[in-house]
Amino acid sequence: MDNIFTGETCEQATEKHNLRMDYAAVLQEQIRLQNAKKEQLKQQKLDEQRLEREEMVPSDPIYTLAFGG
């Protein structure tokens, strides 16, 4: 039966729906990849900061200013 408002057949409506679902799946995957990349960069930055703190020694002027050592 055709849609009386749009003139679409059931097959056309089904195809349009399937295309929308495919597009939504592609968008979800892109968002997932972007979030994974952001998380990776965030973790990398935290790791770099941790390494910098570990490399500081009490005689380091920056350490002395920061921690009053």
mmCIF file with all atom_site columns, N, CA and C in Angstrom:
data_model
loop_
_atom_site.group_PDB
_atom_site.id
_atom_site.type_symbol
_atom_site.label_atom_id
_atom_site.label_alt_id
_atom_site.label_comp_id
_atom_site.label_asym_id
_atom_site.label_entity_id
_atom_site.label_seq_id
_atom_site.pdbx_PDB_ins_code
_atom_site.Cartn_x
_atom_site.Cartn_y
_atom_site.Cartn_z
_atom_site.occupancy
_atom_site.B_iso_or_equiv
_atom_site.pdbx_formal_charge
_atom_site.auth_seq_id
_atom_site.auth_comp_id
_atom_site.auth_asym_id
_atom_site.auth_atom_id
_atom_site.pdbx_PDB_model_num
ATOM 1   N N  . MET A 1 1  ? 0.846  -1.178 0.000  1.00 0.00 ? 1  MET A N  1
ATOM 2   C CA . MET A 1 1  ? 0.000  0.000  0.000  1.00 0.00 ? 1  MET A CA 1
ATOM 3   C C  . MET A 1 1  ? 0.893  1.243  0.000  1.00 0.00 ? 1  MET A C  1
ATOM 4   N N  . ASP A 1 2  ? 0.556  2.204  -0.831 1.00 0.00 ? 2  ASP A N  1
ATOM 5   C CA . ASP A 1 2  ? 1.310  3.452  -0.905 1.00 0.00 ? 2  ASP A CA 1
ATOM 6   C C  . ASP A 1 2  ? 0.921  4.369  0.248  1.00 0.00 ? 2  ASP A C  1
ATOM 7   N N  . ASN A 1 3  ? 1.889  5.180  0.662  1.00 0.00 ? 3  ASN A N  1
ATOM 8   C CA . ASN A 1 3  ? 1.622  6.195  1.666  1.00 0.00 ? 3  ASN A CA 1
ATOM 9   C C  . ASN A 1 3  ? 0.807  7.286  0.989  1.00 0.00 ? 3  ASN A C  1
ATOM 10  N N  . ILE A 1 4  ? -0.356 7.584  1.535  1.00 0.00 ? 4  ILE A N  1
ATOM 11  C CA . ILE A 1 4  ? -1.233 8.553  0.864  1.00 0.00 ? 4  ILE A CA 1
ATOM 12  C C  . ILE A 1 4  ? -0.686 9.978  0.938  1.00 0.00 ? 4  ILE A C  1
ATOM 13  N N  . PHE A 1 5  ? 0.219  10.243 1.869  1.00 0.00 ? 5  PHE A N  1
ATOM 14  C CA . PHE A 1 5  ? 0.758  11.593 2.000  1.00 0.00 ? 5  PHE A CA 1
ATOM 15  C C  . PHE A 1 5  ? 1.989  11.806 1.127  1.00 0.00 ? 5  PHE A C  1
ATOM 16  N N  . THR A 1 6  ? 2.865  10.791 1.036  1.00 0.00 ? 6  THR A N  1
ATOM 17  C CA . THR A 1 6  ? 4.113  10.963 0.289  1.00 0.00 ? 6  THR A CA 1
ATOM 18  C C  . THR A 1 6  ? 4.102  10.254 -1.051 1.00 0.00 ? 6  THR A C  1
ATOM 19  N N  . GLY A 1 7  ? 3.209  9.320  -1.232 1.00 0.00 ? 7  GLY A N  1
ATOM 20  C CA . GLY A 1 7  ? 3.185  8.545  -2.462 1.00 0.00 ? 7  GLY A CA 1
ATOM 21  C C  . GLY A 1 7  ? 4.225  7.438  -2.495 1.00 0.00 ? 7  GLY A C  1
ATOM 22  N N  . GLU A 1 8  ? 4.951  7.240  -1.390 1.00 0.00 ? 8  GLU A N  1
ATOM 23  C CA . GLU A 1 8  ? 5.971  6.194  -1.326 1.00 0.00 ? 8  GLU A CA 1
ATOM 24  C C  . GLU A 1 8  ? 5.318  4.824  -1.241 1.00 0.00 ? 8  GLU A C  1
ATOM 25  N N  . THR A 1 9  ? 5.959  3.897  -1.905 1.00 0.00 ? 9  THR A N  1
ATOM 26  C CA . THR A 1 9  ? 5.529  2.510  -1.733 1.00 0.00 ? 9  THR A CA 1
ATOM 27  C C  . THR A 1 9  ? 6.147  1.980  -0.447 1.00 0.00 ? 9  THR A C  1
ATOM 28  N N  . CYS A 1 10 ? 5.657  0.854  -0.002 1.00 0.00 ? 10 CYS A N  1
ATOM 29  C CA . CYS A 1 10 ? 6.199  0.217  1.199  1.00 0.00 ? 10 CYS A CA 1
ATOM 30  C C  . CYS A 1 10 ? 7.677  -0.110 0.989  1.00 0.00 ? 10 CYS A C  1
ATOM 31  N N  . GLU A 1 11 ? 8.017  -0.573 -0.212 1.00 0.00 ? 11 GLU A N  1
ATOM 32  C CA . GLU A 1 11 ? 9.411  -0.914 -0.515 1.00 0.00 ? 11 GLU A CA 1
ATOM 33  C C  . GLU A 1 11 ? 10.309 0.322  -0.454 1.00 0.00 ? 11 GLU A C  1
ATOM 34  N N  . GLN A 1 12 ? 9.833  1.435  -0.978 1.00 0.00 ? 12 GLN A N  1
ATOM 35  C CA . GLN A 1 12 ? 10.614 2.672  -0.945 1.00 0.00 ? 12 GLN A CA 1
ATOM 36  C C  . GLN A 1 12 ? 10.818 3.157  0.489  1.00 0.00 ? 12 GLN A C  1
ATOM 37  N N  . ALA A 1 13 ? 9.766  3.078  1.285  1.00 0.00 ? 13 ALA A N  1
ATOM 38  C CA . ALA A 1 13 ? 9.872  3.494  2.680  1.00 0.00 ? 13 ALA A CA 1
ATOM 39  C C  . ALA A 1 13 ? 10.847 2.594  3.436  1.00 0.00 ? 13 ALA A C  1
ATOM 40  N N  . THR A 1 14 ? 10.797 1.300  3.151  1.00 0.00 ? 14 THR A N  1
ATOM 41  C CA . THR A 1 14 ? 11.714 0.357  3.795  1.00 0.00 ? 14 THR A CA 1
ATOM 42  C C  . THR A 1 14 ? 13.148 0.657  3.397  1.00 0.00 ? 14 THR A C  1
ATOM 43  N N  . GLU A 1 15 ? 13.377 0.919  2.121  1.00 0.00 ? 15 GLU A N  1
ATOM 44  C CA . GLU A 1 15 ? 14.726 1.233  1.646  1.00 0.00 ? 15 GLU A CA 1
ATOM 45  C C  . GLU A 1 15 ? 15.241 2.523  2.287  1.00 0.00 ? 15 GLU A C  1
ATOM 46  N N  . LYS A 1 16 ? 14.391 3.530  2.374  1.00 0.00 ? 16 LYS A N  1
ATOM 47  C CA . LYS A 1 16 ? 14.784 4.793  2.999  1.00 0.00 ? 16 LYS A CA 1
ATOM 48  C C  . LYS A 1 16 ? 15.137 4.564  4.473  1.00 0.00 ? 16 LYS A C  1
ATOM 49  N N  . HIS A 1 17 ? 14.327 3.769  5.149  1.00 0.00 ? 17 HIS A N  1
ATOM 50  C CA . HIS A 1 17 ? 14.592 3.455  6.555  1.00 0.00 ? 17 HIS A CA 1
ATOM 51  C C  . HIS A 1 17 ? 15.932 2.732  6.701  1.00 0.00 ? 17 HIS A C  1
ATOM 52  N N  . ASN A 1 18 ? 16.189 1.758  5.846  1.00 0.00 ? 18 ASN A N  1
ATOM 53  C CA . ASN A 1 18 ? 17.441 1.006  5.911  1.00 0.00 ? 18 ASN A CA 1
ATOM 54  C C  . ASN A 1 18 ? 18.648 1.911  5.659  1.00 0.00 ? 18 ASN A C  1
ATOM 55  N N  . LEU A 1 19 ? 18.521 2.837  4.723  1.00 0.00 ? 19 LEU A N  1
ATOM 56  C CA . LEU A 1 19 ? 19.606 3.783  4.458  1.00 0.00 ? 19 LEU A CA 1
ATOM 57  C C  . LEU A 1 19 ? 19.872 4.669  5.673  1.00 0.00 ? 19 LEU A C  1
ATOM 58  N N  . ARG A 1 20 ? 18.805 5.098  6.325  1.00 0.00 ? 20 ARG A N  1
ATOM 59  C CA . ARG A 1 20 ? 18.968 5.913  7.536  1.00 0.00 ? 20 ARG A CA 1
ATOM 60  C C  . ARG A 1 20 ? 19.674 5.119  8.633  1.00 0.00 ? 20 ARG A C  1
ATOM 61  N N  . MET A 1 21 ? 19.305 3.865  8.780  1.00 0.00 ? 21 MET A N  1
ATOM 62  C CA . MET A 1 21 ? 19.936 3.023  9.801  1.00 0.00 ? 21 MET A CA 1
ATOM 63  C C  . MET A 1 21 ? 21.420 2.803  9.480  1.00 0.00 ? 21 MET A C  1
ATOM 64  N N  . ASP A 1 22 ? 21.726 2.599  8.203  1.00 0.00 ? 22 ASP A N  1
ATOM 65  C CA . ASP A 1 22 ? 23.126 2.437  7.797  1.00 0.00 ? 22 ASP A CA 1
ATOM 66  C C  . ASP A 1 22 ? 23.916 3.710  8.085  1.00 0.00 ? 22 ASP A C  1
ATOM 67  N N  . TYR A 1 23 ? 23.341 4.850  7.770  1.00 0.00 ? 23 TYR A N  1
ATOM 68  C CA . TYR A 1 23 ? 24.003 6.129  8.008  1.00 0.00 ? 23 TYR A CA 1
ATOM 69  C C  . TYR A 1 23 ? 24.219 6.352  9.504  1.00 0.00 ? 23 TYR A C  1
ATOM 70  N N  . ALA A 1 24 ? 23.215 6.022  10.303 1.00 0.00 ? 24 ALA A N  1
ATOM 71  C CA . ALA A 1 24 ? 23.343 6.165  11.754 1.00 0.00 ? 24 ALA A CA 1
ATOM 72  C C  . ALA A 1 24 ? 24.463 5.273  12.285 1.00 0.00 ? 24 ALA A C  1
ATOM 73  N N  . ALA A 1 25 ? 24.580 4.075  11.751 1.00 0.00 ? 25 ALA A N  1
ATOM 74  C CA . ALA A 1 25 ? 25.645 3.164  12.188 1.00 0.00 ? 25 ALA A CA 1
ATOM 75  C C  . ALA A 1 25 ? 27.018 3.728  11.829 1.00 0.00 ? 25 ALA A C  1
ATOM 76  N N  . VAL A 1 26 ? 27.132 4.323  10.653 1.00 0.00 ? 26 VAL A N  1
ATOM 77  C CA . VAL A 1 26 ? 28.401 4.936  10.239 1.00 0.00 ? 26 VAL A CA 1
ATOM 78  C C  . VAL A 1 26 ? 28.749 6.098  11.170 1.00 0.00 ? 26 VAL A C  1
ATOM 79  N N  . LEU A 1 27 ? 27.772 6.927  11.476 1.00 0.00 ? 27 LEU A N  1
ATOM 80  C CA . LEU A 1 27 ? 28.017 8.054  12.379 1.00 0.00 ? 27 LEU A CA 1
ATOM 81  C C  . LEU A 1 27 ? 28.427 7.579  13.769 1.00 0.00 ? 27 LEU A C  1
ATOM 82  N N  . GLN A 1 28 ? 27.763 6.546  14.268 1.00 0.00 ? 28 GLN A N  1
ATOM 83  C CA . GLN A 1 28 ? 28.119 6.013  15.586 1.00 0.00 ? 28 GLN A CA 1
ATOM 84  C C  . GLN A 1 28 ? 29.556 5.509  15.602 1.00 0.00 ? 28 GLN A C  1
ATOM 85  N N  . GLU A 1 29 ? 29.975 4.852  14.545 1.00 0.00 ? 29 GLU A N  1
ATOM 86  C CA . GLU A 1 29 ? 31.341 4.339  14.470 1.00 0.00 ? 29 GLU A CA 1
ATOM 87  C C  . GLU A 1 29 ? 32.345 5.493  14.418 1.00 0.00 ? 29 GLU A C  1
ATOM 88  N N  . GLN A 1 30 ? 32.027 6.544  13.655 1.00 0.00 ? 30 GLN A N  1
ATOM 89  C CA . GLN A 1 30 ? 32.918 7.707  13.595 1.00 0.00 ? 30 GLN A CA 1
ATOM 90  C C  . GLN A 1 30 ? 33.054 8.361  14.967 1.00 0.00 ? 30 GLN A C  1
ATOM 91  N N  . ILE A 1 31 ? 31.949 8.486  15.675 1.00 0.00 ? 31 ILE A N  1
ATOM 92  C CA . ILE A 1 31 ? 31.976 9.078  17.014 1.00 0.00 ? 31 ILE A CA 1
ATOM 93  C C  . ILE A 1 31 ? 32.789 8.205  17.957 1.00 0.00 ? 31 ILE A C  1
ATOM 94  N N  . ARG A 1 32 ? 32.619 6.895  17.864 1.00 0.00 ? 32 ARG A N  1
ATOM 95  C CA . ARG A 1 32 ? 33.368 5.979  18.713 1.00 0.00 ? 32 ARG A CA 1
ATOM 96  C C  . ARG A 1 32 ? 34.873 6.123  18.467 1.00 0.00 ? 32 ARG A C  1
ATOM 97  N N  . LEU A 1 33 ? 35.257 6.212  17.196 1.00 0.00 ? 33 LEU A N  1
ATOM 98  C CA . LEU A 1 33 ? 36.671 6.363  16.855 1.00 0.00 ? 33 LEU A CA 1
ATOM 99  C C  . LEU A 1 33 ? 37.228 7.699  17.347 1.00 0.00 ? 33 LEU A C  1
ATOM 100 N N  . GLN A 1 34 ? 36.438 8.762  17.195 1.00 0.00 ? 34 GLN A N  1
ATOM 101 C CA . GLN A 1 34 ? 36.878 10.076 17.673 1.00 0.00 ? 34 GLN A CA 1
ATOM 102 C C  . GLN A 1 34 ? 37.063 10.067 19.188 1.00 0.00 ? 34 GLN A C  1
ATOM 103 N N  . ASN A 1 35 ? 36.128 9.449  19.899 1.00 0.00 ? 35 ASN A N  1
ATOM 104 C CA . ASN A 1 35 ? 36.232 9.384  21.357 1.00 0.00 ? 35 ASN A CA 1
ATOM 105 C C  . ASN A 1 35 ? 37.435 8.555  21.788 1.00 0.00 ? 35 ASN A C  1
ATOM 106 N N  . ALA A 1 36 ? 37.697 7.474  21.075 1.00 0.00 ? 36 ALA A N  1
ATOM 107 C CA . ALA A 1 36 ? 38.860 6.638  21.394 1.00 0.00 ? 36 ALA A CA 1
ATOM 108 C C  . ALA A 1 36 ? 40.147 7.421  21.177 1.00 0.00 ? 36 ALA A C  1
ATOM 109 N N  . LYS A 1 37 ? 40.198 8.202  20.104 1.00 0.00 ? 37 LYS A N  1
ATOM 110 C CA . LYS A 1 37 ? 41.380 9.018  19.816 1.00 0.00 ? 37 LYS A CA 1
ATOM 111 C C  . LYS A 1 37 ? 41.580 10.079 20.904 1.00 0.00 ? 37 LYS A C  1
ATOM 112 N N  . LYS A 1 38 ? 40.488 10.742 21.310 1.00 0.00 ? 38 LYS A N  1
ATOM 113 C CA . LYS A 1 38 ? 40.577 11.744 22.370 1.00 0.00 ? 38 LYS A CA 1
ATOM 114 C C  . LYS A 1 38 ? 41.074 11.111 23.668 1.00 0.00 ? 38 LYS A C  1
ATOM 115 N N  . GLU A 1 39 ? 40.548 9.945  23.993 1.00 0.00 ? 39 GLU A N  1
ATOM 116 C CA . GLU A 1 39 ? 40.957 9.256  25.218 1.00 0.00 ? 39 GLU A CA 1
ATOM 117 C C  . GLU A 1 39 ? 42.431 8.866  25.154 1.00 0.00 ? 39 GLU A C  1
ATOM 118 N N  . GLN A 1 40 ? 42.871 8.422  23.979 1.00 0.00 ? 40 GLN A N  1
ATOM 119 C CA . GLN A 1 40 ? 44.274 8.045  23.800 1.00 0.00 ? 40 GLN A CA 1
ATOM 120 C C  . GLN A 1 40 ? 45.180 9.263  24.001 1.00 0.00 ? 40 GLN A C  1
ATOM 121 N N  . LEU A 1 41 ? 44.813 10.401 23.414 1.00 0.00 ? 41 LEU A N  1
ATOM 122 C CA . LEU A 1 41 ? 45.609 11.620 23.567 1.00 0.00 ? 41 LEU A CA 1
ATOM 123 C C  . LEU A 1 41 ? 45.626 12.093 25.018 1.00 0.00 ? 41 LEU A C  1
ATOM 124 N N  . LYS A 1 42 ? 44.477 11.992 25.681 1.00 0.00 ? 42 LYS A N  1
ATOM 125 C CA . LYS A 1 42 ? 44.390 12.383 27.084 1.00 0.00 ? 42 LYS A CA 1
ATOM 126 C C  . LYS A 1 42 ? 45.310 11.508 27.939 1.00 0.00 ? 42 LYS A C  1
ATOM 127 N N  . GLN A 1 43 ? 45.274 10.200 27.694 1.00 0.00 ? 43 GLN A N  1
ATOM 128 C CA . GLN A 1 43 ? 46.119 9.283  28.459 1.00 0.00 ? 43 GLN A CA 1
ATOM 129 C C  . GLN A 1 43 ? 47.595 9.534  28.176 1.00 0.00 ? 43 GLN A C  1
ATOM 130 N N  . GLN A 1 44 ? 47.915 9.827  26.916 1.00 0.00 ? 44 GLN A N  1
ATOM 131 C CA . GLN A 1 44 ? 49.303 10.118 26.543 1.00 0.00 ? 44 GLN A CA 1
ATOM 132 C C  . GLN A 1 44 ? 49.801 11.360 27.284 1.00 0.00 ? 44 GLN A C  1
ATOM 133 N N  . LYS A 1 45 ? 48.957 12.382 27.347 1.00 0.00 ? 45 LYS A N  1
ATOM 134 C CA . LYS A 1 45 ? 49.333 13.610 28.049 1.00 0.00 ? 45 LYS A CA 1
ATOM 135 C C  . LYS A 1 45 ? 49.545 13.339 29.536 1.00 0.00 ? 45 LYS A C  1
ATOM 136 N N  . LEU A 1 46 ? 48.653 12.553 30.143 1.00 0.00 ? 46 LEU A N  1
ATOM 137 C CA . LEU A 1 46 ? 48.809 12.210 31.554 1.00 0.00 ? 46 LEU A CA 1
ATOM 138 C C  . LEU A 1 46 ? 50.092 11.423 31.797 1.00 0.00 ? 46 LEU A C  1
ATOM 139 N N  . ASP A 1 47 ? 50.396 10.503 30.893 1.00 0.00 ? 47 ASP A N  1
ATOM 140 C CA . ASP A 1 47 ? 51.626 9.719  31.020 1.00 0.00 ? 47 ASP A CA 1
ATOM 141 C C  . ASP A 1 47 ? 52.861 10.613 30.924 1.00 0.00 ? 47 ASP A C  1
ATOM 142 N N  . GLU A 1 48 ? 52.826 11.569 29.990 1.00 0.00 ? 48 GLU A N  1
ATOM 143 C CA . GLU A 1 48 ? 53.954 12.492 29.842 1.00 0.00 ? 48 GLU A CA 1
ATOM 144 C C  . GLU A 1 48 ? 54.128 13.342 31.094 1.00 0.00 ? 48 GLU A C  1
ATOM 145 N N  . GLN A 1 49 ? 53.017 13.813 31.655 1.00 0.00 ? 49 GLN A N  1
ATOM 146 C CA . GLN A 1 49 ? 53.094 14.616 32.874 1.00 0.00 ? 49 GLN A CA 1
ATOM 147 C C  . GLN A 1 49 ? 53.650 13.787 34.032 1.00 0.00 ? 49 GLN A C  1
ATOM 148 N N  . ARG A 1 50 ? 53.227 12.534 34.125 1.00 0.00 ? 50 ARG A N  1
ATOM 149 C CA . ARG A 1 50 ? 53.718 11.658 35.184 1.00 0.00 ? 50 ARG A CA 1
ATOM 150 C C  . ARG A 1 50 ? 55.219 11.444 35.045 1.00 0.00 ? 50 ARG A C  1
ATOM 151 N N  . LEU A 1 51 ? 55.665 11.212 33.814 1.00 0.00 ? 51 LEU A N  1
ATOM 152 C CA . LEU A 1 51 ? 57.099 11.023 33.590 1.00 0.00 ? 51 LEU A CA 1
ATOM 153 C C  . LEU A 1 51 ? 57.896 12.272 33.954 1.00 0.00 ? 51 LEU A C  1
ATOM 154 N N  . GLU A 1 52 ? 57.357 13.436 33.606 1.00 0.00 ? 52 GLU A N  1
ATOM 155 C CA . GLU A 1 52 ? 58.037 14.686 33.948 1.00 0.00 ? 52 GLU A CA 1
ATOM 156 C C  . GLU A 1 52 ? 58.163 14.831 35.463 1.00 0.00 ? 52 GLU A C  1
ATOM 157 N N  . ARG A 1 53 ? 57.109 14.487 36.190 1.00 0.00 ? 53 ARG A N  1
ATOM 158 C CA . ARG A 1 53 ? 57.161 14.577 37.658 1.00 0.00 ? 53 ARG A CA 1
ATOM 159 C C  . ARG A 1 53 ? 58.171 13.590 38.228 1.00 0.00 ? 53 ARG A C  1
ATOM 160 N N  . GLU A 1 54 ? 58.217 12.395 37.661 1.00 0.00 ? 54 GLU A N  1
ATOM 161 C CA . GLU A 1 54 ? 59.152 11.381 38.145 1.00 0.00 ? 54 GLU A CA 1
ATOM 162 C C  . GLU A 1 54 ? 60.603 11.775 37.882 1.00 0.00 ? 54 GLU A C  1
ATOM 163 N N  . GLU A 1 55 ? 60.827 12.531 36.802 1.00 0.00 ? 55 GLU A N  1
ATOM 164 C CA . GLU A 1 55 ? 62.188 12.935 36.456 1.00 0.00 ? 55 GLU A CA 1
ATOM 165 C C  . GLU A 1 55 ? 62.690 14.090 37.312 1.00 0.00 ? 55 GLU A C  1
ATOM 166 N N  . MET A 1 56 ? 61.779 14.797 37.964 1.00 0.00 ? 56 MET A N  1
ATOM 167 C CA . MET A 1 56 ? 62.197 15.925 38.806 1.00 0.00 ? 56 MET A CA 1
ATOM 168 C C  . MET A 1 56 ? 62.932 15.392 40.034 1.00 0.00 ? 56 MET A C  1
ATOM 169 N N  . VAL A 1 57 ? 63.960 16.127 40.421 1.00 0.00 ? 57 VAL A N  1
ATOM 170 C CA . VAL A 1 57 ? 64.711 15.782 41.632 1.00 0.00 ? 57 VAL A CA 1
ATOM 171 C C  . VAL A 1 57 ? 64.646 16.966 42.580 1.00 0.00 ? 57 VAL A C  1
ATOM 172 N N  . PRO A 1 58 ? 64.828 16.760 43.891 1.00 0.00 ? 58 PRO A N  1
ATOM 173 C CA . PRO A 1 58 ? 64.723 17.877 44.841 1.00 0.00 ? 58 PRO A CA 1
ATOM 174 C C  . PRO A 1 58 ? 65.651 19.042 44.543 1.00 0.00 ? 58 PRO A C  1
ATOM 175 N N  . SER A 1 59 ? 66.791 18.825 43.893 1.00 0.00 ? 59 SER A N  1
ATOM 176 C CA . SER A 1 59 ? 67.702 19.929 43.596 1.00 0.00 ? 59 SER A CA 1
ATOM 177 C C  . SER A 1 59 ? 67.258 20.735 42.375 1.00 0.00 ? 59 SER A C  1
ATOM 178 N N  . ASP A 1 60 ? 66.270 20.251 41.666 1.00 0.00 ? 60 ASP A N  1
ATOM 179 C CA . ASP A 1 60 ? 65.757 20.937 40.486 1.00 0.00 ? 60 ASP A CA 1
ATOM 180 C C  . ASP A 1 60 ? 65.032 22.212 40.933 1.00 0.00 ? 60 ASP A C  1
ATOM 181 N N  . PRO A 1 61 ? 65.390 23.390 40.373 1.00 0.00 ? 61 PRO A N  1
ATOM 182 C CA . PRO A 1 61 ? 64.743 24.647 40.784 1.00 0.00 ? 61 PRO A CA 1
ATOM 183 C C  . PRO A 1 61 ? 63.223 24.625 40.610 1.00 0.00 ? 61 PRO A C  1
ATOM 184 N N  . ILE A 1 62 ? 62.740 23.972 39.587 1.00 0.00 ? 62 ILE A N  1
ATOM 185 C CA . ILE A 1 62 ? 61.292 23.907 39.369 1.00 0.00 ? 62 ILE A CA 1
ATOM 186 C C  . ILE A 1 62 ? 60.643 23.108 40.496 1.00 0.00 ? 62 ILE A C  1
ATOM 187 N N  . TYR A 1 63 ? 61.270 22.006 40.863 1.00 0.00 ? 63 TYR A N  1
ATOM 188 C CA . TYR A 1 63 ? 60.760 21.188 41.965 1.00 0.00 ? 63 TYR A CA 1
ATOM 189 C C  . TYR A 1 63 ? 60.723 22.013 43.253 1.00 0.00 ? 63 TYR A C  1
ATOM 190 N N  . THR A 1 64 ? 61.783 22.769 43.496 1.00 0.00 ? 64 THR A N  1
ATOM 191 C CA . THR A 1 64 ? 61.871 23.583 44.706 1.00 0.00 ? 64 THR A CA 1
ATOM 192 C C  . THR A 1 64 ? 60.764 24.626 44.737 1.00 0.00 ? 64 THR A C  1
ATOM 193 N N  . LEU A 1 65 ? 60.517 25.282 43.599 1.00 0.00 ? 65 LEU A N  1
ATOM 194 C CA . LEU A 1 65 ? 59.455 26.278 43.533 1.00 0.00 ? 65 LEU A CA 1
ATOM 195 C C  . LEU A 1 65 ? 58.089 25.635 43.728 1.00 0.00 ? 65 LEU A C  1
ATOM 196 N N  . ALA A 1 66 ? 57.886 24.487 43.116 1.00 0.00 ? 66 ALA A N  1
ATOM 197 C CA . ALA A 1 66 ? 56.577 23.850 43.153 1.00 0.00 ? 66 ALA A CA 1
ATOM 198 C C  . ALA A 1 66 ? 56.282 23.216 44.506 1.00 0.00 ? 66 ALA A C  1
ATOM 199 N N  . PHE A 1 67 ? 57.284 22.591 45.098 1.00 0.00 ? 67 PHE A N  1
ATOM 200 C CA . PHE A 1 67 ? 57.031 21.795 46.295 1.00 0.00 ? 67 PHE A CA 1
ATOM 201 C C  . PHE A 1 67 ? 57.751 22.315 47.539 1.00 0.00 ? 67 PHE A C  1
ATOM 202 N N  . GLY A 1 68 ? 58.478 23.397 47.392 1.00 0.00 ? 68 GLY A N  1
ATOM 203 C CA . GLY A 1 68 ? 59.150 23.996 48.535 1.00 0.00 ? 68 GLY A CA 1
ATOM 204 C C  . GLY A 1 68 ? 60.250 23.132 49.121 1.00 0.00 ? 68 GLY A C  1
ATOM 205 N N  . GLY A 1 69 ? 60.852 22.281 48.277 1.00 0.00 ? 69 GLY A N  1
ATOM 206 C CA . GLY A 1 69 ? 61.870 21.353 48.759 1.00 0.00 ? 69 GLY A CA 1
ATOM 207 C C  . GLY A 1 69 ? 63.153 22.021 48.945 1.00 0.00 ? 69 GLY A C  1
#
